[in-house]
Amino acid sequence: MFYIKTWGCQMNEYDSLMISDILIKQKKYNNTQEFKKADILILNTCSIREKAQEKLFHQLGRWKKLKQQNKNLIIAVGGCVANQEGKKILKRANFVDIIFGTQTLHRLPKMISQKIKQQKSLIDISFPKLEKFNIIIPKKNVQCSQSISIMEGCNKYCSFCIVPYTRGREISRPFHDIIDEITYLSNNGTREIQLLGQNVNSYKNIDKNGKKYTFSKLLRSISLIPKIYRIRFITSNPMDFTDDIIDVYYETPKLVSFLHLPIQSGSNKILRLMKRPYSIIDYENIINKLRTARPNIQISSDFIVGFPGETEKDFLDTMHIVSKINFDMSFSFLYSPRPGTKASKLLDHTSLINKKKRLQILQEKIKQQTRKWSKKILNTNQKILVEKYFDQDKKYVLGKTEHNRTVFFEGNKNMIGKIITVQVLKQENSFFYGKYII
């Protein structure tokens, strides 16, 4: 049996599901949620935040005790920290058996077999392009809402970001492979697709006949699959959010009116230091065009607070854009230097106390805006894509509005996989309670 612990973004979650599918299919292993019962412990890591390495070694320290009790236990480390640290992991934790990368997770079954035979540690953190997507295992139990990866890596090299070093250069999956996978999923119960990538809107593919496919063409093609009712995507970059993508919002109702578009800062000076080649005006123009196409669209974003060189004025510029755009939600973090990035060499004169104060102010502002956006759907009728049962007694079902609010209400299995009208009555923490409208 194997156990997987996953840290990080939705790409990491997707990779862990892929690892699980491969081990079950190729090795006939069983997955367990109880790590003490596992013969193989797999840690799928993320390196976006500061001290990611230390988090890794703390976890490995806990697993070392299990290894001492069972010498046949296999410990494997994968993901972004594996790509970042490589052999350094073995220097601090020589009991680790396998180190695999973001692009070599599909080789894990073979590495496990080699480890059992050779009894020596194995490392493979190479970048064999799209090889891992060539062995996607058809899922038996698909979800109503399913994520799929359409590309890997990034070419932008923002000064703060380690992704190009841990995920590799940008490469897009073949267009027809994506359509085939989504068609299969739709025929087996999937009704909503979320497209994943470090920068999905830079998707580009040329097929064997020389036909070119862009992200906007991919979106239009997915919308033609009859059993797919909704399309989402994450993450995108303002520098590649071109007019042809905005046009899809006019043409394709299946593309939801909710967009996550990271801005990172409201200061042009900080954006230049971040190597983000767009201005605040450029970002606002994109949002204005989107709101012309979809007046009801809601926007979420990413913010980095306390970037080297950020002054009080720069932070106030960020707070101004938060209010002006009226972001619905956000992921916001204190800047943390990542090894090998250009920003890690910049001088930083702002105290940690001041940075934390700024982050608290920004997060509280976003929370206020989120509450206002949420309040708007109370006592309104919303189209809900019903995903699954909410409770063990199977009395309630839950689903999401296209604006990403989760609503539960009395229902039955016949509703699952359908878009139905629900009157939203009240909010309970992050959930909403509603009533089915016949």
GROMACS .gro file of C-alpha atoms in nm:
model
  438
    1MET     CA    1   0.000   0.000   0.000
    2PHE     CA    2   0.111   0.356  -0.062
    3TYR     CA    3   0.039   0.688   0.106
    4ILE     CA    4   0.075   1.029  -0.061
    5LYS     CA    5   0.112   1.357   0.127
    6THR     CA    6   0.067   1.661  -0.098
    7TRP     CA    7   0.169   2.020  -0.045
    8GLY     CA    8   0.108   2.311  -0.278
    9CYS     CA    9  -0.107   2.421  -0.566
   10GLN     CA   10  -0.371   2.249  -0.775
   11MET     CA   11  -0.099   2.133  -1.013
   12ASN     CA   12   0.054   1.937  -0.726
   13GLU     CA   13  -0.287   1.794  -0.637
   14TYR     CA   14  -0.329   1.692  -1.001
   15ASP     CA   15   0.016   1.532  -1.004
   16SER     CA   16  -0.061   1.334  -0.689
   17LEU     CA   17  -0.379   1.199  -0.847
   18MET     CA   18  -0.174   1.099  -1.150
   19ILE     CA   19   0.081   0.921  -0.927
   20SER     CA   20  -0.200   0.735  -0.752
   21ASP     CA   21  -0.361   0.627  -1.081
   22ILE     CA   22  -0.028   0.504  -1.218
   23LEU     CA   23   0.066   0.302  -0.908
   24ILE     CA   24  -0.278   0.141  -0.891
   25LYS     CA   25  -0.280   0.057  -1.263
   26GLN     CA   26   0.083  -0.048  -1.319
   27LYS     CA   27   0.179  -0.191  -0.981
   28LYS     CA   28  -0.162  -0.305  -0.854
   29TYR     CA   29  -0.091  -0.117  -0.531
   30ASN     CA   30  -0.366   0.010  -0.303
   31ASN     CA   31  -0.389   0.366  -0.176
   32THR     CA   32  -0.430   0.429   0.197
   33GLN     CA   33  -0.514   0.740   0.397
   34GLU     CA   34  -0.331   0.602   0.703
   35PHE     CA   35   0.043   0.653   0.659
   36LYS     CA   36   0.133   0.402   0.931
   37LYS     CA   37  -0.019   0.122   0.723
   38ALA     CA   38   0.176   0.211   0.407
   39ASP     CA   39   0.471   0.024   0.257
   40ILE     CA   40   0.554   0.329   0.043
   41LEU     CA   41   0.541   0.689   0.170
   42ILE     CA   42   0.536   0.957  -0.099
   43LEU     CA   43   0.582   1.327  -0.029
   44ASN     CA   44   0.482   1.556  -0.318
   45THR     CA   45   0.632   1.893  -0.234
   46CYS     CA   46   0.592   2.263  -0.316
   47SER     CA   47   0.872   2.522  -0.314
   48ILE     CA   48   0.678   2.846  -0.362
   49ARG     CA   49   0.695   2.962  -0.002
   50GLU     CA   50   0.997   3.033   0.216
   51LYS     CA   51   1.149   2.751   0.420
   52ALA     CA   52   0.994   2.486   0.197
   53GLN     CA   53   1.312   2.281   0.241
   54GLU     CA   54   1.286   2.293   0.620
   55LYS     CA   55   0.921   2.185   0.603
   56LEU     CA   56   1.034   1.889   0.394
   57PHE     CA   57   1.303   1.780   0.638
   58HIS     CA   58   1.073   1.817   0.938
   59GLN     CA   59   0.830   1.577   0.771
   60LEU     CA   60   1.109   1.338   0.674
   61GLY     CA   61   1.228   1.343   1.034
   62ARG     CA   62   0.888   1.214   1.143
   63TRP     CA   63   0.893   0.944   0.877
   64LYS     CA   64   1.247   0.841   0.971
   65LYS     CA   65   1.111   0.683   1.288
   66LEU     CA   66   0.887   0.460   1.080
   67LYS     CA   67   1.183   0.367   0.861
   68GLN     CA   68   1.380   0.263   1.169
   69GLN     CA   69   1.096   0.031   1.266
   70ASN     CA   70   1.058  -0.110   0.914
   71LYS     CA   71   1.370  -0.120   0.698
   72ASN     CA   72   1.166  -0.229   0.395
   73LEU     CA   73   0.962   0.090   0.403
   74ILE     CA   74   1.022   0.300   0.091
   75ILE     CA   75   1.025   0.679   0.123
   76ALA     CA   76   0.996   0.884  -0.197
   77VAL     CA   77   1.021   1.262  -0.235
   78GLY     CA   78   0.881   1.433  -0.543
   79GLY     CA   79   0.755   1.769  -0.662
   80CYS     CA   80   0.913   2.111  -0.677
   81VAL     CA   81   1.146   2.085  -0.376
   82ALA     CA   82   1.278   1.758  -0.519
   83ASN     CA   83   1.368   1.940  -0.841
   84GLN     CA   84   1.512   2.229  -0.645
   85GLU     CA   85   1.724   2.036  -0.396
   86GLY     CA   86   1.805   1.708  -0.574
   87LYS     CA   87   2.101   1.531  -0.415
   88LYS     CA   88   2.104   1.778  -0.125
   89ILE     CA   89   1.805   1.590   0.016
   90LEU     CA   90   2.015   1.275   0.055
   91LYS     CA   91   2.290   1.466   0.234
   92ARG     CA   92   2.049   1.560   0.512
   93ALA     CA   93   1.823   1.257   0.493
   94ASN     CA   94   2.020   0.959   0.362
   95PHE     CA   95   1.732   0.724   0.445
   96VAL     CA   96   1.526   0.865   0.155
   97ASP     CA   97   1.499   0.597  -0.116
   98ILE     CA   98   1.366   0.779  -0.422
   99ILE     CA   99   1.377   1.139  -0.544
  100PHE     CA  100   1.166   1.216  -0.851
  101GLY     CA  101   1.076   1.540  -1.026
  102THR     CA  102   0.764   1.714  -1.149
  103GLN     CA  103   0.824   1.576  -1.499
  104THR     CA  104   0.932   1.225  -1.399
  105LEU     CA  105   0.653   1.114  -1.169
  106HIS     CA  106   0.542   0.859  -1.430
  107ARG     CA  107   0.874   0.678  -1.381
  108LEU     CA  108   0.800   0.612  -1.014
  109PRO     CA  109   0.678   0.249  -1.062
  110LYS     CA  110   1.004   0.155  -1.235
  111MET     CA  111   1.208   0.339  -0.971
  112ILE     CA  112   1.027   0.148  -0.696
  113SER     CA  113   1.110  -0.183  -0.865
  114GLN     CA  114   1.475  -0.079  -0.904
  115LYS     CA  115   1.493   0.024  -0.541
  116ILE     CA  116   1.360  -0.312  -0.423
  117LYS     CA  117   1.619  -0.496  -0.637
  118GLN     CA  118   1.924  -0.271  -0.592
  119GLN     CA  119   1.873  -0.139  -0.239
  120LYS     CA  120   2.025   0.199  -0.324
  121SER     CA  121   1.879   0.548  -0.345
  122LEU     CA  122   1.759   0.665  -0.686
  123ILE     CA  123   1.729   1.017  -0.828
  124ASP     CA  124   1.556   1.128  -1.147
  125ILE     CA  125   1.470   1.498  -1.164
  126SER     CA  126   1.517   1.544  -1.537
  127PHE     CA  127   1.276   1.729  -1.770
  128PRO     CA  128   1.161   1.484  -2.040
  129LYS     CA  129   0.903   1.731  -2.170
  130LEU     CA  130   0.554   1.583  -2.215
  131GLU     CA  131   0.646   1.223  -2.150
  132LYS     CA  132   0.439   1.202  -1.833
  133PHE     CA  133   0.119   1.289  -2.020
  134ASN     CA  134   0.163   1.000  -2.260
  135ILE     CA  135   0.054   0.748  -1.999
  136ILE     CA  136  -0.250   0.914  -1.845
  137ILE     CA  137  -0.464   0.639  -1.693
  138PRO     CA  138  -0.836   0.663  -1.779
  139LYS     CA  139  -1.019   0.730  -1.453
  140LYS     CA  140  -1.285   0.482  -1.344
  141ASN     CA  141  -1.451   0.710  -1.090
  142VAL     CA  142  -1.446   1.057  -1.240
  143GLN     CA  143  -1.574   1.361  -1.056
  144CYS     CA  144  -1.851   1.590  -1.171
  145SER     CA  145  -1.592   1.870  -1.162
  146GLN     CA  146  -1.254   1.753  -1.289
  147SER     CA  147  -0.918   1.927  -1.332
  148ILE     CA  148  -0.680   1.845  -1.615
  149SER     CA  149  -0.338   1.983  -1.698
  150ILE     CA  150  -0.298   2.139  -2.042
  151MET     CA  151   0.063   2.253  -2.012
  152GLU     CA  152   0.369   2.239  -1.791
  153GLY     CA  153   0.636   2.489  -1.693
  154CYS     CA  154   0.680   2.861  -1.751
  155ASN     CA  155   0.900   3.088  -1.964
  156LYS     CA  156   0.829   3.418  -1.787
  157TYR     CA  157   1.103   3.411  -1.521
  158CYS     CA  158   0.937   3.666  -1.292
  159SER     CA  159   1.208   3.779  -1.053
  160PHE     CA  160   1.039   3.627  -0.744
  161CYS     CA  161   0.931   3.294  -0.890
  162ILE     CA  162   1.107   2.958  -0.877
  163VAL     CA  163   0.857   2.773  -1.098
  164PRO     CA  164   1.065   2.785  -1.422
  165TYR     CA  165   1.348   2.615  -1.231
  166THR     CA  166   1.132   2.346  -1.069
  167ARG     CA  167   0.871   2.284  -1.342
  168GLY     CA  168   1.092   2.353  -1.642
  169ARG     CA  169   1.036   2.547  -1.963
  170GLU     CA  170   0.688   2.601  -2.096
  171ILE     CA  171   0.548   2.316  -2.305
  172SER     CA  172   0.188   2.254  -2.413
  173ARG     CA  173   0.011   1.922  -2.439
  174PRO     CA  174  -0.114   1.824  -2.784
  175PHE     CA  175  -0.454   1.975  -2.856
  176HIS     CA  176  -0.618   1.648  -2.960
  177ASP     CA  177  -0.493   1.467  -2.648
  178ILE     CA  178  -0.665   1.728  -2.432
  179ILE     CA  179  -0.991   1.709  -2.627
  180ASP     CA  180  -0.983   1.328  -2.617
  181GLU     CA  181  -0.931   1.325  -2.240
  182ILE     CA  182  -1.210   1.575  -2.177
  183THR     CA  183  -1.444   1.383  -2.408
  184TYR     CA  184  -1.369   1.063  -2.216
  185LEU     CA  185  -1.432   1.239  -1.884
  186SER     CA  186  -1.758   1.390  -2.009
  187ASN     CA  187  -1.881   1.048  -2.123
  188ASN     CA  188  -1.815   0.917  -1.773
  189GLY     CA  189  -1.985   1.186  -1.567
  190THR     CA  190  -1.771   1.500  -1.572
  191ARG     CA  191  -1.971   1.816  -1.635
  192GLU     CA  192  -1.722   2.087  -1.539
  193ILE     CA  193  -1.361   2.109  -1.653
  194GLN     CA  194  -1.091   2.317  -1.489
  195LEU     CA  195  -0.783   2.364  -1.705
  196LEU     CA  196  -0.454   2.376  -1.515
  197GLY     CA  197  -0.116   2.522  -1.598
  198GLN     CA  198   0.143   2.767  -1.472
  199ASN     CA  199   0.017   3.009  -1.737
  200VAL     CA  200  -0.270   2.854  -1.929
  201ASN     CA  201  -0.332   3.149  -2.159
  202SER     CA  202   0.009   3.104  -2.321
  203TYR     CA  203  -0.101   2.759  -2.442
  204LYS     CA  204   0.020   2.690  -2.798
  205ASN     CA  205   0.025   2.370  -2.999
  206ILE     CA  206   0.089   2.273  -3.360
  207ASP     CA  207  -0.049   1.936  -3.468
  208LYS     CA  208   0.109   1.694  -3.716
  209ASN     CA  209  -0.074   1.864  -4.003
  210GLY     CA  210   0.070   2.201  -3.913
  211LYS     CA  211  -0.254   2.340  -3.769
  212LYS     CA  212  -0.199   2.590  -3.489
  213TYR     CA  213  -0.401   2.593  -3.168
  214THR     CA  214  -0.409   2.877  -2.915
  215PHE     CA  215  -0.574   2.892  -2.575
  216SER     CA  216  -0.881   3.067  -2.717
  217LYS     CA  217  -0.921   2.794  -2.982
  218LEU     CA  218  -0.888   2.530  -2.712
  219LEU     CA  219  -1.162   2.697  -2.504
  220ARG     CA  220  -1.396   2.714  -2.803
  221SER     CA  221  -1.334   2.350  -2.889
  222ILE     CA  222  -1.400   2.233  -2.532
  223SER     CA  223  -1.725   2.430  -2.533
  224LEU     CA  224  -1.845   2.218  -2.827
  225ILE     CA  225  -1.832   1.899  -2.618
  226PRO     CA  226  -2.204   1.854  -2.540
  227LYS     CA  227  -2.180   1.706  -2.190
  228ILE     CA  228  -1.940   1.972  -2.060
  229TYR     CA  229  -2.153   2.245  -1.904
  230ARG     CA  230  -1.889   2.469  -1.748
  231ILE     CA  231  -1.526   2.561  -1.815
  232ARG     CA  232  -1.283   2.716  -1.568
  233PHE     CA  233  -0.908   2.773  -1.584
  234ILE     CA  234  -0.622   2.862  -1.355
  235THR     CA  235  -0.370   3.028  -1.357
  236SER     CA  236  -0.334   3.297  -1.618
  237ASN     CA  237  -0.099   3.591  -1.664
  238PRO     CA  238  -0.201   3.947  -1.761
  239MET     CA  239   0.083   3.969  -2.012
  240ASP     CA  240  -0.076   3.692  -2.222
  241PHE     CA  241  -0.442   3.778  -2.166
  242THR     CA  242  -0.505   3.878  -2.525
  243ASP     CA  243  -0.822   4.004  -2.696
  244ASP     CA  244  -0.890   3.668  -2.862
  245ILE     CA  245  -0.932   3.516  -2.513
  246ILE     CA  246  -1.162   3.798  -2.407
  247ASP     CA  247  -1.369   3.735  -2.722
  248VAL     CA  248  -1.446   3.386  -2.592
  249TYR     CA  249  -1.635   3.545  -2.302
  250TYR     CA  250  -1.870   3.701  -2.556
  251GLU     CA  251  -1.915   3.379  -2.751
  252THR     CA  252  -1.905   3.094  -2.500
  253PRO     CA  253  -2.156   3.091  -2.211
  254LYS     CA  254  -1.994   2.772  -2.078
  255LEU     CA  255  -1.689   2.976  -1.974
  256VAL     CA  256  -1.777   3.084  -1.620
  257SER     CA  257  -1.798   3.448  -1.511
  258PHE     CA  258  -1.525   3.405  -1.255
  259LEU     CA  259  -1.158   3.466  -1.329
  260HIS     CA  260  -0.840   3.438  -1.126
  261LEU     CA  261  -0.594   3.687  -1.277
  262PRO     CA  262  -0.284   3.753  -1.062
  263ILE     CA  263  -0.173   4.116  -1.049
  264GLN     CA  264   0.083   4.074  -0.762
  265SER     CA  265   0.114   4.448  -0.687
  266GLY     CA  266  -0.064   4.777  -0.750
  267SER     CA  267   0.264   4.964  -0.801
  268ASN     CA  268   0.420   4.997  -1.146
  269LYS     CA  269   0.762   5.030  -0.984
  270ILE     CA  270   0.723   4.701  -0.799
  271LEU     CA  271   0.587   4.529  -1.110
  272ARG     CA  272   0.904   4.630  -1.296
  273LEU     CA  273   1.119   4.491  -1.013
  274MET     CA  274   0.912   4.173  -1.029
  275LYS     CA  275   0.980   4.149  -1.406
  276ARG     CA  276   0.607   4.157  -1.475
  277PRO     CA  277   0.595   4.340  -1.812
  278TYR     CA  278   0.253   4.502  -1.780
  279SER     CA  279   0.138   4.821  -1.611
  280ILE     CA  280  -0.155   4.883  -1.382
  281ILE     CA  281  -0.330   5.054  -1.674
  282ASP     CA  282  -0.276   4.741  -1.886
  283TYR     CA  283  -0.433   4.529  -1.614
  284GLU     CA  284  -0.727   4.765  -1.573
  285ASN     CA  285  -0.786   4.760  -1.950
  286ILE     CA  286  -0.812   4.381  -1.945
  287ILE     CA  287  -1.063   4.392  -1.659
  288ASN     CA  288  -1.268   4.664  -1.831
  289LYS     CA  289  -1.285   4.460  -2.151
  290LEU     CA  290  -1.387   4.151  -1.954
  291ARG     CA  291  -1.660   4.343  -1.774
  292THR     CA  292  -1.790   4.470  -2.105
  293ALA     CA  293  -1.808   4.110  -2.228
  294ARG     CA  294  -1.943   3.978  -1.896
  295PRO     CA  295  -2.091   4.253  -1.674
  296ASN     CA  296  -2.139   4.002  -1.389
  297ILE     CA  297  -1.782   3.865  -1.389
  298GLN     CA  298  -1.602   3.846  -1.055
  299ILE     CA  299  -1.223   3.865  -1.028
  300SER     CA  300  -0.980   3.708  -0.784
  301SER     CA  301  -0.607   3.769  -0.775
  302ASP     CA  302  -0.266   3.711  -0.615
  303PHE     CA  303  -0.071   3.967  -0.413
  304ILE     CA  304   0.284   3.965  -0.282
  305VAL     CA  305   0.330   4.204   0.010
  306GLY     CA  306   0.667   4.332   0.126
  307PHE     CA  307   0.855   4.278  -0.201
  308PRO     CA  308   1.208   4.426  -0.181
  309GLY     CA  309   1.185   4.800  -0.242
  310GLU     CA  310   0.816   4.827  -0.157
  311THR     CA  311   0.752   5.162   0.015
  312GLU     CA  312   0.444   5.276   0.199
  313LYS     CA  313   0.333   5.455  -0.119
  314ASP     CA  314   0.373   5.134  -0.321
  315PHE     CA  315   0.158   4.950  -0.070
  316LEU     CA  316  -0.107   5.225  -0.080
  317ASP     CA  317  -0.108   5.189  -0.461
  318THR     CA  318  -0.185   4.821  -0.410
  319MET     CA  319  -0.467   4.902  -0.170
  320HIS     CA  320  -0.604   5.150  -0.426
  321ILE     CA  321  -0.620   4.887  -0.702
  322VAL     CA  322  -0.778   4.637  -0.461
  323SER     CA  323  -1.065   4.879  -0.408
  324LYS     CA  324  -1.086   4.999  -0.767
  325ILE     CA  325  -1.106   4.652  -0.922
  326ASN     CA  326  -1.314   4.532  -0.627
  327PHE     CA  327  -1.153   4.189  -0.617
  328ASP     CA  328  -1.376   3.915  -0.490
  329MET     CA  329  -1.105   3.694  -0.340
  330SER     CA  330  -0.727   3.670  -0.330
  331PHE     CA  331  -0.425   3.464  -0.236
  332SER     CA  332  -0.191   3.704  -0.059
  333PHE     CA  333   0.148   3.633   0.096
  334LEU     CA  334   0.452   3.799   0.242
  335TYR     CA  335   0.738   3.801  -0.004
  336SER     CA  336   0.981   3.517   0.059
  337PRO     CA  337   1.312   3.495  -0.128
  338ARG     CA  338   1.349   3.180  -0.333
  339PRO     CA  339   1.697   3.043  -0.406
  340GLY     CA  340   1.835   3.128  -0.750
  341THR     CA  341   1.577   3.396  -0.833
  342LYS     CA  342   1.677   3.752  -0.922
  343ALA     CA  343   1.462   3.905  -0.649
  344SER     CA  344   1.655   3.715  -0.383
  345LYS     CA  345   1.952   3.946  -0.455
  346LEU     CA  346   1.756   4.271  -0.414
  347LEU     CA  347   1.808   4.488  -0.107
  348ASP     CA  348   1.520   4.481   0.138
  349HIS     CA  349   1.490   4.757   0.401
  350THR     CA  350   1.135   4.699   0.524
  351SER     CA  351   1.096   4.539   0.866
  352LEU     CA  352   0.910   4.212   0.904
  353ILE     CA  353   0.671   4.377   1.151
  354ASN     CA  354   0.578   4.639   0.893
  355LYS     CA  355   0.532   4.374   0.621
  356LYS     CA  356   0.301   4.170   0.843
  357LYS     CA  357   0.100   4.481   0.924
  358ARG     CA  358   0.057   4.556   0.554
  359LEU     CA  359  -0.048   4.199   0.480
  360GLN     CA  360  -0.307   4.209   0.756
  361ILE     CA  361  -0.452   4.533   0.619
  362LEU     CA  362  -0.473   4.393   0.265
  363GLN     CA  363  -0.627   4.063   0.373
  364GLU     CA  364  -0.888   4.237   0.587
  365LYS     CA  365  -0.983   4.459   0.294
  366ILE     CA  366  -1.023   4.158   0.065
  367LYS     CA  367  -1.232   3.980   0.329
  368GLN     CA  368  -1.464   4.279   0.345
  369GLN     CA  369  -1.503   4.274  -0.032
  370THR     CA  370  -1.559   3.897  -0.033
  371ARG     CA  371  -1.837   3.937   0.223
  372LYS     CA  372  -2.004   4.205   0.011
  373TRP     CA  373  -1.985   3.990  -0.303
  374SER     CA  374  -2.124   3.693  -0.109
  375LYS     CA  375  -2.409   3.899   0.035
  376LYS     CA  376  -2.525   3.985  -0.317
  377ILE     CA  377  -2.640   3.629  -0.387
  378LEU     CA  378  -2.858   3.601  -0.076
  379ASN     CA  379  -3.228   3.578  -0.164
  380THR     CA  380  -3.146   3.536  -0.533
  381ASN     CA  381  -3.192   3.244  -0.769
  382GLN     CA  382  -2.862   3.088  -0.878
  383LYS     CA  383  -2.771   2.826  -1.136
  384ILE     CA  384  -2.598   2.547  -0.943
  385LEU     CA  385  -2.399   2.263  -1.097
  386VAL     CA  386  -2.472   1.984  -0.849
  387GLU     CA  387  -2.154   1.786  -0.775
  388LYS     CA  388  -2.222   1.537  -0.496
  389TYR     CA  389  -2.397   1.461  -0.169
  390PHE     CA  390  -2.330   1.701   0.117
  391ASP     CA  391  -2.405   1.463   0.405
  392GLN     CA  392  -2.370   1.094   0.485
  393ASP     CA  393  -2.747   1.054   0.510
  394LYS     CA  394  -2.773   1.166   0.146
  395LYS     CA  395  -3.044   1.416   0.225
  396TYR     CA  396  -2.853   1.719   0.100
  397VAL     CA  397  -2.652   1.779  -0.215
  398LEU     CA  398  -2.401   2.052  -0.292
  399GLY     CA  399  -2.274   2.235  -0.593
  400LYS     CA  400  -2.124   2.565  -0.703
  401THR     CA  401  -2.246   2.882  -0.859
  402GLU     CA  402  -2.041   2.994  -1.156
  403HIS     CA  403  -1.892   3.255  -0.919
  404ASN     CA  404  -1.741   2.977  -0.711
  405ARG     CA  405  -1.978   2.984  -0.414
  406THR     CA  406  -2.066   2.644  -0.265
  407VAL     CA  407  -2.438   2.594  -0.198
  408PHE     CA  408  -2.604   2.297  -0.028
  409PHE     CA  409  -2.974   2.214  -0.023
  410GLU     CA  410  -3.217   1.924   0.004
  411GLY     CA  411  -3.186   1.708  -0.305
  412ASN     CA  412  -3.136   1.364  -0.454
  413LYS     CA  413  -2.900   1.168  -0.678
  414ASN     CA  414  -3.095   1.261  -0.992
  415MET     CA  415  -2.974   1.618  -0.949
  416ILE     CA  416  -2.603   1.527  -0.950
  417GLY     CA  417  -2.437   1.634  -1.273
  418LYS     CA  418  -2.712   1.877  -1.365
  419ILE     CA  419  -2.741   2.255  -1.354
  420ILE     CA  420  -3.050   2.348  -1.155
  421THR     CA  421  -3.199   2.666  -1.011
  422VAL     CA  422  -3.164   2.719  -0.637
  423GLN     CA  423  -3.282   3.007  -0.422
  424VAL     CA  424  -2.997   3.103  -0.187
  425LEU     CA  425  -3.143   3.164   0.159
  426LYS     CA  426  -2.857   3.211   0.402
  427GLN     CA  427  -2.480   3.184   0.452
  428GLU     CA  428  -2.321   2.941   0.696
  429ASN     CA  429  -1.946   3.008   0.723
  430SER     CA  430  -1.807   2.950   0.373
  431PHE     CA  431  -2.118   2.760   0.260
  432PHE     CA  432  -2.458   2.882   0.151
  433TYR     CA  433  -2.789   2.712   0.221
  434GLY     CA  434  -3.056   2.716  -0.048
  435LYS     CA  435  -3.384   2.573  -0.169
  436TYR     CA  436  -3.445   2.398  -0.500
  437ILE     CA  437  -3.676   2.595  -0.728
  438ILE     CA  438  -3.900   2.365  -0.929
   0.00000   0.00000   0.00000
